[in-house]
Amino acid sequence: ALRETGARLILGTQYRARVVELLEQAVREGVQMVAVEGVSNAPYEPLTIHSHEGHTRAVMKIQEGCDNHCTYCIIPSVRGGVRSRPLEEIRREAEALSQAGFQELVLTGIHLDSYGVDLEGEDLLTAVRRIAGVEGIRRIRLGSLEPRIMTEEFVAGLAAEKKLCPHFHLSLQSGCDGTLRRMNRKYTTEEFRVCCERLRKYFDHPALTTDVIVGFPGETEEEFEASRAFVEEVNFFET
């Protein structure tokens, strides 16, 4: 069935860094090449920046994969489970980026909250602390997070790191508990509210941003209005 597509190269995401090499090989040998593997045991795929191109901010990927299986998301099926980058590798890249002229690092991942669950004794707060200790790095930002990670201990630990920018993008998706249950989101609106209150307790006017899915299958007008009212109540990006 694959040969009927007429495609010369069928490539999985694990091989995207080799796309030119594999395509040239397929053309040279006159064959259709298929480079696709399952994602259940896929290794962590490094994404490293090596050069400074006039900017002071660099994005550092430290995690990939997700185990949450939200009903609207296919990522666990196509990108596999959680894989984290070891702290020592993170420190080395932070040092290299600092030496290249980058002063601000943005930590990203498919499900950043899960960083370290597959590594012994490592978590996101530990990674922030390790990067904060790198000379030349002046600011650290975090990518999208979920409210469940915002425990008292975690937020207090972040607040103690003066290099951390107080901007937190918290994925709400819906301000209605019924919709959240259908989405298989593992928190309630009350838990989300407490999370925001905790951040405002430890940080002086933090910037809180979010994303919301409108029109989720089965959402009623009443559920939409509940979600809209909750977003207004939280008062994201309060100044």
mmCIF file of C-alpha atoms in Angstrom:
data_model
loop_
_atom_site.group_PDB
_atom_site.id
_atom_site.type_symbol
_atom_site.label_atom_id
_atom_site.label_comp_id
_atom_site.label_asym_id
_atom_site.label_seq_id
_atom_site.Cartn_x
_atom_site.Cartn_y
_atom_site.Cartn_z
ATOM 1 C CA ALA A 1 0.000 0.000 0.000
ATOM 2 C CA LEU A 2 2.906 2.354 0.731
ATOM 3 C CA ARG A 3 4.396 1.904 -2.717
ATOM 4 C CA GLU A 4 1.106 2.979 -4.302
ATOM 5 C CA THR A 5 1.558 6.467 -2.838
ATOM 6 C CA GLY A 6 4.348 7.271 -5.279
ATOM 7 C CA ALA A 7 6.401 8.718 -2.416
ATOM 8 C CA ARG A 8 10.155 8.288 -2.645
ATOM 9 C CA LEU A 9 10.701 8.658 1.118
ATOM 10 C CA ILE A 10 8.330 8.027 4.019
ATOM 11 C CA LEU A 11 9.868 9.451 7.163
ATOM 12 C CA GLY A 12 9.028 9.250 10.868
ATOM 13 C CA THR A 13 9.827 12.153 13.185
ATOM 14 C CA GLN A 14 12.725 10.208 14.705
ATOM 15 C CA TYR A 15 14.604 10.514 11.395
ATOM 16 C CA ARG A 16 13.804 14.118 10.462
ATOM 17 C CA ALA A 17 17.396 15.231 11.084
ATOM 18 C CA ARG A 18 18.490 12.764 8.356
ATOM 19 C CA VAL A 19 15.871 13.687 5.748
ATOM 20 C CA VAL A 20 18.377 14.966 3.154
ATOM 21 C CA GLU A 21 20.728 12.029 3.624
ATOM 22 C CA LEU A 22 17.947 9.430 3.359
ATOM 23 C CA LEU A 23 16.269 11.098 0.383
ATOM 24 C CA GLU A 24 19.543 11.236 -1.533
ATOM 25 C CA GLN A 25 20.103 7.560 -0.741
ATOM 26 C CA ALA A 26 16.611 6.603 -1.950
ATOM 27 C CA VAL A 27 17.079 8.545 -5.199
ATOM 28 C CA ARG A 28 20.565 7.138 -5.729
ATOM 29 C CA GLU A 29 19.376 3.557 -5.251
ATOM 30 C CA GLY A 30 16.121 4.070 -7.141
ATOM 31 C CA VAL A 31 13.987 2.663 -4.331
ATOM 32 C CA GLN A 32 11.256 3.786 -2.005
ATOM 33 C CA MET A 33 12.672 4.146 1.491
ATOM 34 C CA VAL A 34 10.554 3.806 4.627
ATOM 35 C CA ALA A 35 12.099 5.091 7.871
ATOM 36 C CA VAL A 36 9.368 4.838 10.485
ATOM 37 C CA GLU A 37 9.532 3.363 13.973
ATOM 38 C CA GLY A 38 7.121 2.973 16.851
ATOM 39 C CA VAL A 39 7.203 5.618 19.554
ATOM 40 C CA SER A 40 6.700 3.461 22.645
ATOM 41 C CA ASN A 41 10.427 3.143 23.331
ATOM 42 C CA ALA A 42 11.737 6.086 21.321
ATOM 43 C CA PRO A 43 14.855 7.701 22.818
ATOM 44 C CA TYR A 44 15.038 11.367 23.790
ATOM 45 C CA GLU A 45 15.708 13.419 20.660
ATOM 46 C CA PRO A 46 18.152 16.251 21.376
ATOM 47 C CA LEU A 47 17.471 19.683 19.893
ATOM 48 C CA THR A 48 20.550 21.762 20.519
ATOM 49 C CA ILE A 49 21.423 25.337 19.525
ATOM 50 C CA HIS A 50 25.111 25.902 18.872
ATOM 51 C CA SER A 51 25.468 29.433 17.514
ATOM 52 C CA HIS A 52 24.552 32.992 18.415
ATOM 53 C CA GLU A 53 22.704 34.885 15.663
ATOM 54 C CA GLY A 54 22.218 38.315 17.145
ATOM 55 C CA HIS A 55 19.550 37.361 19.683
ATOM 56 C CA THR A 56 19.895 37.183 23.455
ATOM 57 C CA ARG A 57 17.156 34.568 24.011
ATOM 58 C CA ALA A 58 17.449 30.872 23.178
ATOM 59 C CA VAL A 59 14.928 28.050 23.455
ATOM 60 C CA MET A 60 16.183 24.949 25.245
ATOM 61 C CA LYS A 61 14.272 21.701 24.862
ATOM 62 C CA ILE A 62 14.612 19.571 27.990
ATOM 63 C CA GLN A 63 11.697 17.121 27.696
ATOM 64 C CA GLU A 64 9.506 15.392 25.148
ATOM 65 C CA GLY A 65 6.593 12.974 25.052
ATOM 66 C CA CYS A 66 3.473 12.876 27.215
ATOM 67 C CA ASP A 67 1.566 10.288 29.274
ATOM 68 C CA ASN A 68 -1.623 12.274 29.918
ATOM 69 C CA HIS A 69 -3.860 11.106 27.042
ATOM 70 C CA CYS A 70 -6.235 14.075 26.966
ATOM 71 C CA THR A 71 -9.214 13.138 24.808
ATOM 72 C CA TYR A 72 -8.511 15.832 22.201
ATOM 73 C CA CYS A 73 -4.785 15.152 21.822
ATOM 74 C CA ILE A 74 -2.901 12.563 19.777
ATOM 75 C CA ILE A 75 0.580 13.467 21.022
ATOM 76 C CA PRO A 76 1.079 10.393 23.269
ATOM 77 C CA SER A 77 0.361 8.167 20.258
ATOM 78 C CA VAL A 78 2.651 9.924 17.796
ATOM 79 C CA ARG A 79 5.418 11.239 20.079
ATOM 80 C CA GLY A 80 5.527 8.531 22.748
ATOM 81 C CA GLY A 81 5.805 8.682 26.507
ATOM 82 C CA VAL A 82 7.778 11.070 28.686
ATOM 83 C CA ARG A 83 11.532 11.298 28.091
ATOM 84 C CA SER A 84 13.684 13.805 29.953
ATOM 85 C CA ARG A 85 17.105 15.205 29.251
ATOM 86 C CA PRO A 86 19.672 14.509 32.011
ATOM 87 C CA LEU A 87 20.624 17.488 34.161
ATOM 88 C CA GLU A 88 24.293 17.276 33.266
ATOM 89 C CA GLU A 89 23.469 17.612 29.550
ATOM 90 C CA ILE A 90 21.198 20.561 30.316
ATOM 91 C CA ARG A 91 23.958 22.284 32.277
ATOM 92 C CA ARG A 92 26.481 21.772 29.473
ATOM 93 C CA GLU A 93 24.160 23.236 26.859
ATOM 94 C CA ALA A 94 23.318 26.192 29.104
ATOM 95 C CA GLU A 95 27.020 26.898 29.487
ATOM 96 C CA ALA A 96 27.575 26.627 25.736
ATOM 97 C CA LEU A 97 24.668 28.979 25.032
ATOM 98 C CA SER A 98 25.990 31.449 27.580
ATOM 99 C CA GLN A 99 29.415 31.385 25.943
ATOM 100 C CA ALA A 100 27.724 31.955 22.565
ATOM 101 C CA GLY A 101 26.137 35.152 23.852
ATOM 102 C CA PHE A 102 22.688 34.040 24.966
ATOM 103 C CA GLN A 103 21.581 35.601 28.241
ATOM 104 C CA GLU A 104 18.013 34.278 28.463
ATOM 105 C CA LEU A 105 16.855 30.666 28.174
ATOM 106 C CA VAL A 106 13.302 29.450 27.601
ATOM 107 C CA LEU A 107 12.788 25.894 28.859
ATOM 108 C CA THR A 108 10.388 23.911 26.707
ATOM 109 C CA GLY A 109 8.986 20.422 26.298
ATOM 110 C CA ILE A 110 5.856 18.680 25.075
ATOM 111 C CA HIS A 111 4.733 18.289 28.709
ATOM 112 C CA LEU A 112 7.232 20.330 30.674
ATOM 113 C CA ASP A 113 5.601 19.478 34.013
ATOM 114 C CA SER A 114 6.691 15.860 33.558
ATOM 115 C CA TYR A 115 10.378 16.676 33.335
ATOM 116 C CA GLY A 116 12.337 14.210 35.450
ATOM 117 C CA VAL A 117 9.624 11.611 36.139
ATOM 118 C CA ASP A 118 11.729 9.115 34.189
ATOM 119 C CA LEU A 119 14.979 10.175 35.890
ATOM 120 C CA GLU A 120 15.979 9.462 39.457
ATOM 121 C CA GLY A 121 16.089 12.502 41.723
ATOM 122 C CA GLU A 122 15.460 15.083 39.013
ATOM 123 C CA ASP A 123 12.513 17.433 38.440
ATOM 124 C CA LEU A 124 11.740 20.763 36.807
ATOM 125 C CA LEU A 125 12.681 22.819 39.863
ATOM 126 C CA THR A 126 16.056 21.076 40.004
ATOM 127 C CA ALA A 127 16.618 21.880 36.318
ATOM 128 C CA VAL A 128 15.793 25.563 36.893
ATOM 129 C CA ARG A 129 18.223 25.700 39.792
ATOM 130 C CA ARG A 130 20.976 24.053 37.794
ATOM 131 C CA ILE A 131 20.589 26.522 34.914
ATOM 132 C CA ALA A 132 20.370 29.480 37.292
ATOM 133 C CA GLY A 133 23.846 28.576 38.510
ATOM 134 C CA VAL A 134 25.371 28.997 35.042
ATOM 135 C CA GLU A 135 27.419 32.183 34.757
ATOM 136 C CA GLY A 136 26.185 34.547 32.062
ATOM 137 C CA ILE A 137 22.560 33.335 32.096
ATOM 138 C CA ARG A 138 20.561 36.291 33.404
ATOM 139 C CA ARG A 139 16.947 35.221 32.763
ATOM 140 C CA ILE A 140 15.064 31.912 32.701
ATOM 141 C CA ARG A 141 11.561 31.443 31.331
ATOM 142 C CA LEU A 142 9.303 28.406 31.478
ATOM 143 C CA GLY A 143 7.135 27.101 28.666
ATOM 144 C CA SER A 144 3.525 26.001 29.070
ATOM 145 C CA LEU A 145 2.676 24.380 32.408
ATOM 146 C CA GLU A 146 -0.331 22.737 34.035
ATOM 147 C CA PRO A 147 -1.762 23.757 37.412
ATOM 148 C CA ARG A 148 -1.014 20.432 39.132
ATOM 149 C CA ILE A 149 2.710 21.220 39.243
ATOM 150 C CA MET A 150 2.145 24.450 41.189
ATOM 151 C CA THR A 151 2.464 23.009 44.670
ATOM 152 C CA GLU A 152 3.461 25.197 47.602
ATOM 153 C CA GLU A 153 6.972 23.735 47.554
ATOM 154 C CA PHE A 154 7.390 24.173 43.797
ATOM 155 C CA VAL A 155 6.158 27.772 43.692
ATOM 156 C CA ALA A 156 8.223 28.752 46.723
ATOM 157 C CA GLY A 157 11.269 27.194 45.082
ATOM 158 C CA LEU A 158 10.697 29.126 41.872
ATOM 159 C CA ALA A 159 10.224 32.377 43.759
ATOM 160 C CA ALA A 160 13.633 31.901 45.372
ATOM 161 C CA GLU A 161 15.320 31.875 41.951
ATOM 162 C CA LYS A 162 15.801 35.537 41.103
ATOM 163 C CA LYS A 163 16.724 34.779 37.486
ATOM 164 C CA LEU A 164 13.289 33.306 36.816
ATOM 165 C CA CYS A 165 10.943 35.613 34.900
ATOM 166 C CA PRO A 166 7.528 35.712 36.655
ATOM 167 C CA HIS A 167 5.499 34.756 33.582
ATOM 168 C CA PHE A 168 3.501 31.547 33.807
ATOM 169 C CA HIS A 169 1.481 30.132 30.935
ATOM 170 C CA LEU A 170 -1.023 27.777 32.552
ATOM 171 C CA SER A 171 -3.033 25.518 30.249
ATOM 172 C CA LEU A 172 -6.658 25.862 31.367
ATOM 173 C CA GLN A 173 -8.476 24.522 28.241
ATOM 174 C CA SER A 174 -11.888 24.998 29.908
ATOM 175 C CA GLY A 175 -13.316 26.845 32.885
ATOM 176 C CA CYS A 176 -16.111 24.282 33.274
ATOM 177 C CA ASP A 177 -15.565 21.176 35.401
ATOM 178 C CA GLY A 178 -17.862 19.031 33.258
ATOM 179 C CA THR A 179 -15.929 19.893 30.119
ATOM 180 C CA LEU A 180 -12.613 19.310 31.892
ATOM 181 C CA ARG A 181 -13.759 15.798 32.820
ATOM 182 C CA ARG A 182 -14.684 15.025 29.212
ATOM 183 C CA MET A 183 -11.305 16.357 28.124
ATOM 184 C CA ASN A 184 -9.643 14.005 30.650
ATOM 185 C CA ARG A 185 -7.876 16.965 32.223
ATOM 186 C CA LYS A 186 -6.789 15.901 35.688
ATOM 187 C CA TYR A 187 -7.694 19.021 37.690
ATOM 188 C CA THR A 188 -10.762 21.080 38.567
ATOM 189 C CA THR A 189 -11.447 24.780 38.188
ATOM 190 C CA GLU A 190 -11.037 25.164 41.954
ATOM 191 C CA GLU A 191 -7.572 23.585 41.801
ATOM 192 C CA PHE A 192 -6.693 25.939 38.945
ATOM 193 C CA ARG A 193 -7.908 28.940 40.949
ATOM 194 C CA VAL A 194 -5.813 27.926 43.966
ATOM 195 C CA CYS A 195 -2.785 27.550 41.694
ATOM 196 C CA CYS A 196 -3.165 31.141 40.446
ATOM 197 C CA GLU A 197 -3.657 32.441 43.986
ATOM 198 C CA ARG A 198 -0.499 30.662 45.081
ATOM 199 C CA LEU A 199 1.534 32.216 42.281
ATOM 200 C CA ARG A 200 0.240 35.675 43.199
ATOM 201 C CA LYS A 201 1.124 34.981 46.831
ATOM 202 C CA TYR A 202 4.791 34.278 46.075
ATOM 203 C CA PHE A 203 5.323 36.632 43.105
ATOM 204 C CA ASP A 204 4.582 40.353 42.914
ATOM 205 C CA HIS A 205 2.031 40.709 40.094
ATOM 206 C CA PRO A 206 3.118 37.703 37.987
ATOM 207 C CA ALA A 207 1.977 37.602 34.371
ATOM 208 C CA LEU A 208 -0.479 34.702 34.050
ATOM 209 C CA THR A 209 -1.533 33.632 30.559
ATOM 210 C CA THR A 210 -3.482 30.638 29.304
ATOM 211 C CA ASP A 211 -5.121 28.850 26.403
ATOM 212 C CA VAL A 212 -8.772 27.788 26.172
ATOM 213 C CA ILE A 213 -10.548 25.407 23.810
ATOM 214 C CA VAL A 214 -13.914 26.797 22.724
ATOM 215 C CA GLY A 215 -16.539 24.554 21.137
ATOM 216 C CA PHE A 216 -15.212 21.279 22.544
ATOM 217 C CA PRO A 217 -17.540 18.454 21.367
ATOM 218 C CA GLY A 218 -20.606 18.371 23.574
ATOM 219 C CA GLU A 219 -20.040 21.813 25.092
ATOM 220 C CA THR A 220 -23.361 23.523 25.821
ATOM 221 C CA GLU A 221 -24.105 27.240 25.933
ATOM 222 C CA GLU A 222 -24.246 27.001 29.726
ATOM 223 C CA GLU A 223 -20.832 25.317 29.860
ATOM 224 C CA PHE A 224 -19.378 27.936 27.540
ATOM 225 C CA GLU A 225 -20.719 30.724 29.744
ATOM 226 C CA ALA A 226 -19.280 29.018 32.832
ATOM 227 C CA SER A 227 -15.891 28.846 31.125
ATOM 228 C CA ARG A 228 -16.055 32.487 30.047
ATOM 229 C CA ALA A 229 -17.007 33.600 33.551
ATOM 230 C CA PHE A 230 -14.148 31.618 35.070
ATOM 231 C CA VAL A 231 -11.606 33.215 32.723
ATOM 232 C CA GLU A 232 -12.860 36.652 33.756
ATOM 233 C CA GLU A 233 -12.716 35.671 37.430
ATOM 234 C CA VAL A 234 -9.097 34.467 37.240
ATOM 235 C CA ASN A 235 -8.134 37.768 35.575
ATOM 236 C CA PHE A 236 -5.217 36.510 33.503
ATOM 237 C CA PHE A 237 -2.311 38.858 32.853
ATOM 238 C CA GLU A 238 -3.294 40.998 35.804
ATOM 239 C CA THR A 239 -1.452 44.307 36.014
#
